[in-house]
Coordinates of C-alpha atoms in Angstrom, one line a residue:
X1 CA 25.5 -6.6 -25.4
X2 CA 23.0 -8.2 -25.1
X3 CA 19.3 -6.7 -24.0
X4 CA 17.3 -7.5 -20.6
X5 CA 14.6 -6.9 -19.3
X6 CA 13.5 -7.4 -15.6
X7 CA 10.5 -7.1 -13.3
X8 CA 11.1 -6.6 -9.5
X9 CA 8.7 -6.5 -6.8
X10 CA 9.7 -4.4 -3.4
X11 CA 8.1 -4.4 -0.1
X12 CA 5.0 -1.9 -0.1
X13 CA 6.4 -0.4 3.7
X14 CA 9.5 0.8 2.3
X15 CA 9.6 4.7 2.6
X16 CA 10.2 6.8 -0.8
X17 CA 13.5 7.9 0.3
X18 CA 14.2 3.7 1.0
X19 CA 12.4 2.8 -2.5
X20 CA 14.2 5.5 -5.0
X21 CA 17.7 3.9 -3.3
X22 CA 16.7 0.8 -3.9
X23 CA 16.2 1.4 -7.8
X24 CA 19.2 3.4 -8.1
X25 CA 21.4 0.9 -6.6
X26 CA 20.1 -2.1 -8.9
X27 CA 20.6 0.7 -12.0
X28 CA 23.9 1.0 -10.5
X29 CA 24.7 -2.5 -10.7
X30 CA 24.5 -2.6 -14.3
X31 CA 26.4 0.3 -15.2
X32 CA 29.1 -0.5 -12.8
X33 CA 29.9 -3.5 -14.6
X34 CA 30.0 -1.6 -18.2
X35 CA 26.4 -1.8 -19.1
X36 CA 23.4 0.5 -20.2
X37 CA 20.2 0.9 -18.3
X38 CA 17.9 2.4 -21.5
X39 CA 14.3 2.7 -18.9
X40 CA 13.4 2.8 -15.7
X41 CA 9.6 2.4 -15.5
X42 CA 8.2 2.7 -11.6
X43 CA 4.4 1.1 -12.3
X44 CA 4.0 1.8 -8.6
X45 CA 2.0 -0.2 -5.7
X46 CA -0.1 -2.6 -6.4
X47 CA -2.1 -5.6 -4.7
X48 CA -0.2 -9.1 -5.2
X49 CA -2.5 -12.2 -6.9
X50 CA -1.0 -14.2 -4.2
X51 CA 0.5 -13.5 -0.8
X52 CA 4.5 -13.3 -0.9
X53 CA 6.4 -12.9 2.2
X54 CA 3.3 -12.1 4.4
X55 CA 2.8 -9.4 2.0
X56 CA -0.4 -8.7 0.0
X57 CA 0.8 -5.8 -2.1
X58 CA 4.2 -4.8 -3.7
X59 CA 5.6 -2.0 -5.4
X60 CA 6.7 -3.1 -9.1
X61 CA 9.5 -1.6 -10.9
X62 CA 10.5 -2.3 -14.9
X63 CA 14.0 -1.9 -16.0
X64 CA 15.4 -2.1 -19.4
X65 CA 18.7 -2.1 -19.6
X66 CA 21.6 -4.1 -22.4
X67 CA 24.9 -5.7 -20.8
X68 CA 27.1 -8.6 -20.6
X69 CA 26.5 -12.3 -19.1
X70 CA 28.6 -11.3 -16.2
X71 CA 26.6 -7.9 -15.2
X72 CA 23.0 -9.9 -15.0
X73 CA 24.5 -12.6 -12.8
X74 CA 25.2 -9.5 -10.0
X75 CA 22.7 -8.1 -10.0
X76 CA 20.8 -11.5 -9.7
X77 CA 22.6 -12.4 -7.3
X78 CA 21.8 -8.7 -5.7
X79 CA 17.9 -9.2 -5.7
X80 CA 18.9 -12.8 -4.2
X81 CA 20.3 -11.3 -1.5
X82 CA 18.6 -8.0 -0.8
X83 CA 15.9 -8.3 2.2
X84 CA 13.6 -5.6 0.2
X85 CA 13.4 -7.2 -3.1
X86 CA 10.1 -9.7 -3.2
X87 CA 10.4 -11.9 -6.2
X88 CA 12.5 -10.7 -9.6
X89 CA 12.7 -12.1 -13.0
X90 CA 15.2 -11.3 -15.6
X91 CA 14.4 -11.9 -18.9
X92 CA 16.6 -11.8 -22.6
X93 CA 14.8 -9.5 -25.2
X94 CA 17.3 -8.9 -27.8

């Protein structure tokens, strides 16, 4: 398995329950594909450098995990189709 790090920005208007559900949903995608989540850091709401989808703030989450490439592809697909994710990036760390 390879080690990855992803950062994603969620819409700031989400309720606390919806934020938790979104974080758990993305975490479960990795685990269902046979990967392991090492750490999830919730950075909280921060001001964006520029507007994204008419939003000036976003809720930042960083997740470190180990998985096979198909799991990363599925996670990327879910980030893209989720209406709650403003931006995301997945980086291979080792």
